[in-house]
PDB file of C-alpha atoms in Angstrom:
ATOM      1  CA  ALA A   9      15.700 -17.802   7.332  1.00  0.00           C
ATOM      2  CA  VAL A  10      12.137 -16.799   6.694  1.00  0.00           C
ATOM      3  CA  VAL A  11      11.764 -13.101   5.857  1.00  0.00           C
ATOM      4  CA  SER A  12       9.054 -10.447   5.720  1.00  0.00           C
ATOM      5  CA  THR A  13       7.175 -10.006   2.456  1.00  0.00           C
ATOM      6  CA  GLN A  14       6.136  -6.384   3.028  1.00  0.00           C
ATOM      7  CA  SER A  15       8.484  -4.938   0.401  1.00  0.00           C
ATOM      8  CA  THR A  16       7.424  -7.497  -2.196  1.00  0.00           C
ATOM      9  CA  GLY A  17       3.757  -6.708  -1.654  1.00  0.00           C
ATOM     10  CA  GLU A  18       4.474  -3.057  -2.282  1.00  0.00           C
ATOM     11  CA  ARG A  19       5.954  -4.046  -5.660  1.00  0.00           C
ATOM     12  CA  GLY A  20       2.998  -6.214  -6.645  1.00  0.00           C
ATOM     13  CA  TRP A  21       4.184  -9.645  -5.563  1.00  0.00           C
ATOM     14  CA  LYS A  22       1.406 -11.677  -3.956  1.00  0.00           C
ATOM     15  CA  VAL A  23       1.953 -14.107  -1.103  1.00  0.00           C
ATOM     16  CA  LEU A  24       0.387 -17.427  -2.079  1.00  0.00           C
ATOM     17  CA  GLU A  25      -2.095 -18.727   0.464  1.00  0.00           C
ATOM     18  CA  ASP A  26      -1.454 -22.415  -0.133  1.00  0.00           C
ATOM     19  CA  ARG A  27       2.339 -22.313   0.226  1.00  0.00           C
ATOM     20  CA  ASP A  28       5.252 -20.162   1.376  1.00  0.00           C
ATOM     21  CA  ALA A  29       5.907 -18.413  -1.917  1.00  0.00           C
ATOM     22  CA  ILE A  30       5.422 -15.129  -3.752  1.00  0.00           C
ATOM     23  CA  TYR A  31       3.877 -14.800  -7.210  1.00  0.00           C
ATOM     24  CA  LYS A  32       3.680 -12.192  -9.953  1.00  0.00           C
ATOM     25  CA  GLU A  33       2.571 -12.020 -13.581  1.00  0.00           C
ATOM     26  CA  PHE A  34       4.071  -9.854 -16.306  1.00  0.00           C
ATOM     27  CA  LEU A  35       2.746  -8.848 -19.722  1.00  0.00           C
ATOM     28  CA  PHE A  36       5.177  -7.942 -22.515  1.00  0.00           C
ATOM     29  CA  ARG A  37       4.572  -6.540 -26.000  1.00  0.00           C
ATOM     30  CA  ASP A  38       5.342  -9.849 -27.680  1.00  0.00           C
ATOM     31  CA  PHE A  39       6.994 -13.242 -27.318  1.00  0.00           C
ATOM     32  CA  ASN A  40      10.441 -11.881 -28.192  1.00  0.00           C
ATOM     33  CA  GLU A  41      10.382  -9.455 -25.255  1.00  0.00           C
ATOM     34  CA  ALA A  42       9.000 -12.086 -22.887  1.00  0.00           C
ATOM     35  CA  PHE A  43      11.723 -14.531 -23.920  1.00  0.00           C
ATOM     36  CA  GLY A  44      14.428 -11.851 -23.648  1.00  0.00           C
ATOM     37  CA  PHE A  45      13.233 -11.077 -20.121  1.00  0.00           C
ATOM     38  CA  MET A  46      13.229 -14.762 -19.212  1.00  0.00           C
ATOM     39  CA  THR A  47      16.761 -15.115 -20.558  1.00  0.00           C
ATOM     40  CA  ARG A  48      18.003 -12.263 -18.343  1.00  0.00           C
ATOM     41  CA  VAL A  49      16.320 -13.797 -15.314  1.00  0.00           C
ATOM     42  CA  ALA A  50      17.623 -17.278 -16.154  1.00  0.00           C
ATOM     43  CA  LEU A  51      21.224 -16.065 -16.354  1.00  0.00           C
ATOM     44  CA  LYS A  52      20.936 -14.271 -13.006  1.00  0.00           C
ATOM     45  CA  ALA A  53      19.123 -17.207 -11.370  1.00  0.00           C
ATOM     46  CA  ASP A  54      21.826 -19.603 -12.492  1.00  0.00           C
ATOM     47  CA  LYS A  55      24.551 -17.270 -11.238  1.00  0.00           C
ATOM     48  CA  VAL A  56      23.009 -17.037  -7.757  1.00  0.00           C
ATOM     49  CA  ASP A  57      21.862 -20.680  -7.776  1.00  0.00           C
ATOM     50  CA  HIS A  58      18.236 -19.779  -7.059  1.00  0.00           C
ATOM     51  CA  HIS A  59      15.767 -20.725  -9.764  1.00  0.00           C
ATOM     52  CA  PRO A  60      12.193 -19.519 -10.232  1.00  0.00           C
ATOM     53  CA  GLU A  61       9.169 -21.589 -11.047  1.00  0.00           C
ATOM     54  CA  TRP A  62       7.699 -19.994 -14.137  1.00  0.00           C
ATOM     55  CA  PHE A  63       5.234 -20.378 -16.956  1.00  0.00           C
ATOM     56  CA  ASN A  64       5.225 -18.580 -20.311  1.00  0.00           C
ATOM     57  CA  VAL A  65       2.603 -18.308 -23.021  1.00  0.00           C
ATOM     58  CA  TYR A  66       3.372 -15.856 -25.838  1.00  0.00           C
ATOM     59  CA  ASN A  67       3.772 -12.473 -24.109  1.00  0.00           C
ATOM     60  CA  THR A  68       2.814 -13.463 -20.547  1.00  0.00           C
ATOM     61  CA  VAL A  69       5.256 -14.708 -17.905  1.00  0.00           C
ATOM     62  CA  LYS A  70       4.059 -16.019 -14.528  1.00  0.00           C
ATOM     63  CA  ILE A  71       6.681 -16.392 -11.797  1.00  0.00           C
ATOM     64  CA  THR A  72       6.657 -18.071  -8.377  1.00  0.00           C
ATOM     65  CA  LEU A  73       9.567 -17.722  -5.950  1.00  0.00           C
ATOM     66  CA  SER A  74      10.175 -19.869  -2.871  1.00  0.00           C
ATOM     67  CA  THR A  75      13.141 -21.294  -0.993  1.00  0.00           C
ATOM     68  CA  HIS A  76      12.645 -24.978  -0.386  1.00  0.00           C
ATOM     69  CA  ASP A  77      15.669 -25.288   1.927  1.00  0.00           C
ATOM     70  CA  CYS A  78      14.088 -23.098   4.601  1.00  0.00           C
ATOM     71  CA  SER A  79      10.434 -24.012   3.976  1.00  0.00           C
ATOM     72  CA  GLY A  80       9.523 -20.407   3.287  1.00  0.00           C
ATOM     73  CA  LEU A  81      10.812 -17.213   1.792  1.00  0.00           C
ATOM     74  CA  SER A  82      14.422 -16.190   2.123  1.00  0.00           C
ATOM     75  CA  HIS A  83      16.547 -13.229   1.150  1.00  0.00           C
ATOM     76  CA  LYS A  84      17.310 -15.141  -2.063  1.00  0.00           C
ATOM     77  CA  ASP A  85      13.648 -14.781  -3.038  1.00  0.00           C
ATOM     78  CA  LEU A  86      13.535 -11.072  -2.221  1.00  0.00           C
ATOM     79  CA  ASP A  87      16.792 -10.390  -4.055  1.00  0.00           C
ATOM     80  CA  LEU A  88      15.665 -12.301  -7.135  1.00  0.00           C
ATOM     81  CA  ALA A  89      12.239 -10.608  -7.039  1.00  0.00           C
ATOM     82  CA  LYS A  90      13.985  -7.210  -7.095  1.00  0.00           C
ATOM     83  CA  PHE A  91      16.141  -8.293 -10.040  1.00  0.00           C
ATOM     84  CA  ILE A  92      13.049  -9.600 -11.843  1.00  0.00           C
ATOM     85  CA  ASP A  93      11.231  -6.300 -11.318  1.00  0.00           C
ATOM     86  CA  ASP A  94      14.235  -4.357 -12.617  1.00  0.00           C
ATOM     87  CA  ALA A  95      14.569  -6.638 -15.658  1.00  0.00           C
ATOM     88  CA  ALA A  96      10.846  -6.297 -16.419  1.00  0.00           C
ATOM     89  CA  ALA A  97      11.159  -2.511 -16.230  1.00  0.00           C
ATOM     90  CA  VAL A  98      13.839  -2.566 -18.959  1.00  0.00           C
ATOM     91  CA  PHE A  99      11.228  -4.073 -21.291  1.00  0.00           C
ATOM     92  CA  LYS A 100       8.466  -1.794 -19.951  1.00  0.00           C
ATOM     93  CA  ALA A 101       6.486  -4.888 -18.999  1.00  0.00           C
ATOM     94  CA  LYS A 102       3.156  -4.445 -17.333  1.00  0.00           C
ATOM     95  CA  PHE A 103       2.393  -6.069 -14.004  1.00  0.00           C
ATOM     96  CA  ILE A 104      -0.864  -7.991 -14.145  1.00  0.00           C
ATOM     97  CA  ASP A 105      -2.825  -8.250 -10.916  1.00  0.00           C
ATOM     98  CA  ASP A 106      -6.321  -9.130 -12.114  1.00  0.00           C
ATOM     99  CA  ALA A 107      -8.474  -9.888 -15.161  1.00  0.00           C
ATOM    100  CA  ALA A 108      -9.484  -6.239 -15.624  1.00  0.00           C
ATOM    101  CA  ALA A 109      -5.837  -5.231 -15.817  1.00  0.00           C
ATOM    102  CA  VAL A 110      -5.178  -7.920 -18.433  1.00  0.00           C
ATOM    103  CA  PHE A 111      -8.073  -6.694 -20.560  1.00  0.00           C
ATOM    104  CA  LYS A 112      -6.974  -3.070 -20.236  1.00  0.00           C
ATOM    105  CA  ALA A 113      -3.349  -3.896 -21.045  1.00  0.00           C
ATOM    106  CA  LYS A 114      -4.237  -5.973 -24.108  1.00  0.00           C
ATOM    107  CA  PHE A 115      -7.099  -3.984 -25.576  1.00  0.00           C
ATOM    108  CA  ILE A 116      -7.089  -0.412 -24.280  1.00  0.00           C
ATOM    109  CA  ASP A 117      -3.480   0.629 -23.582  1.00  0.00           C
ATOM    110  CA  ASP A 118      -2.233  -0.586 -26.957  1.00  0.00           C
ATOM    111  CA  ALA A 119      -5.043   1.096 -28.908  1.00  0.00           C
TER     112      ALA A 119
END
């Protein structure tokens, strides 16, 4: 079943315009934290049989969630998004929503 994305938007997840999916980027202190976060998410995703599309370079992790079976977003996406947000909070990851935020996170906040 397709579900509302209102709660995900409030937590920084963006609805992708070109497909039925939500997307979010995270910035960690280093690769070790990013990989630790990805490991937590991978274990949960495997347990619930719902796997994210993701991309990692050093301390940045980009995640897309969608449910192909229903051609849209399902409760599986919302539940996994909540878990992802909670896991990112453990590592004090920063949510990245635009280029200015990336610059600030990399060069100002860590100064």
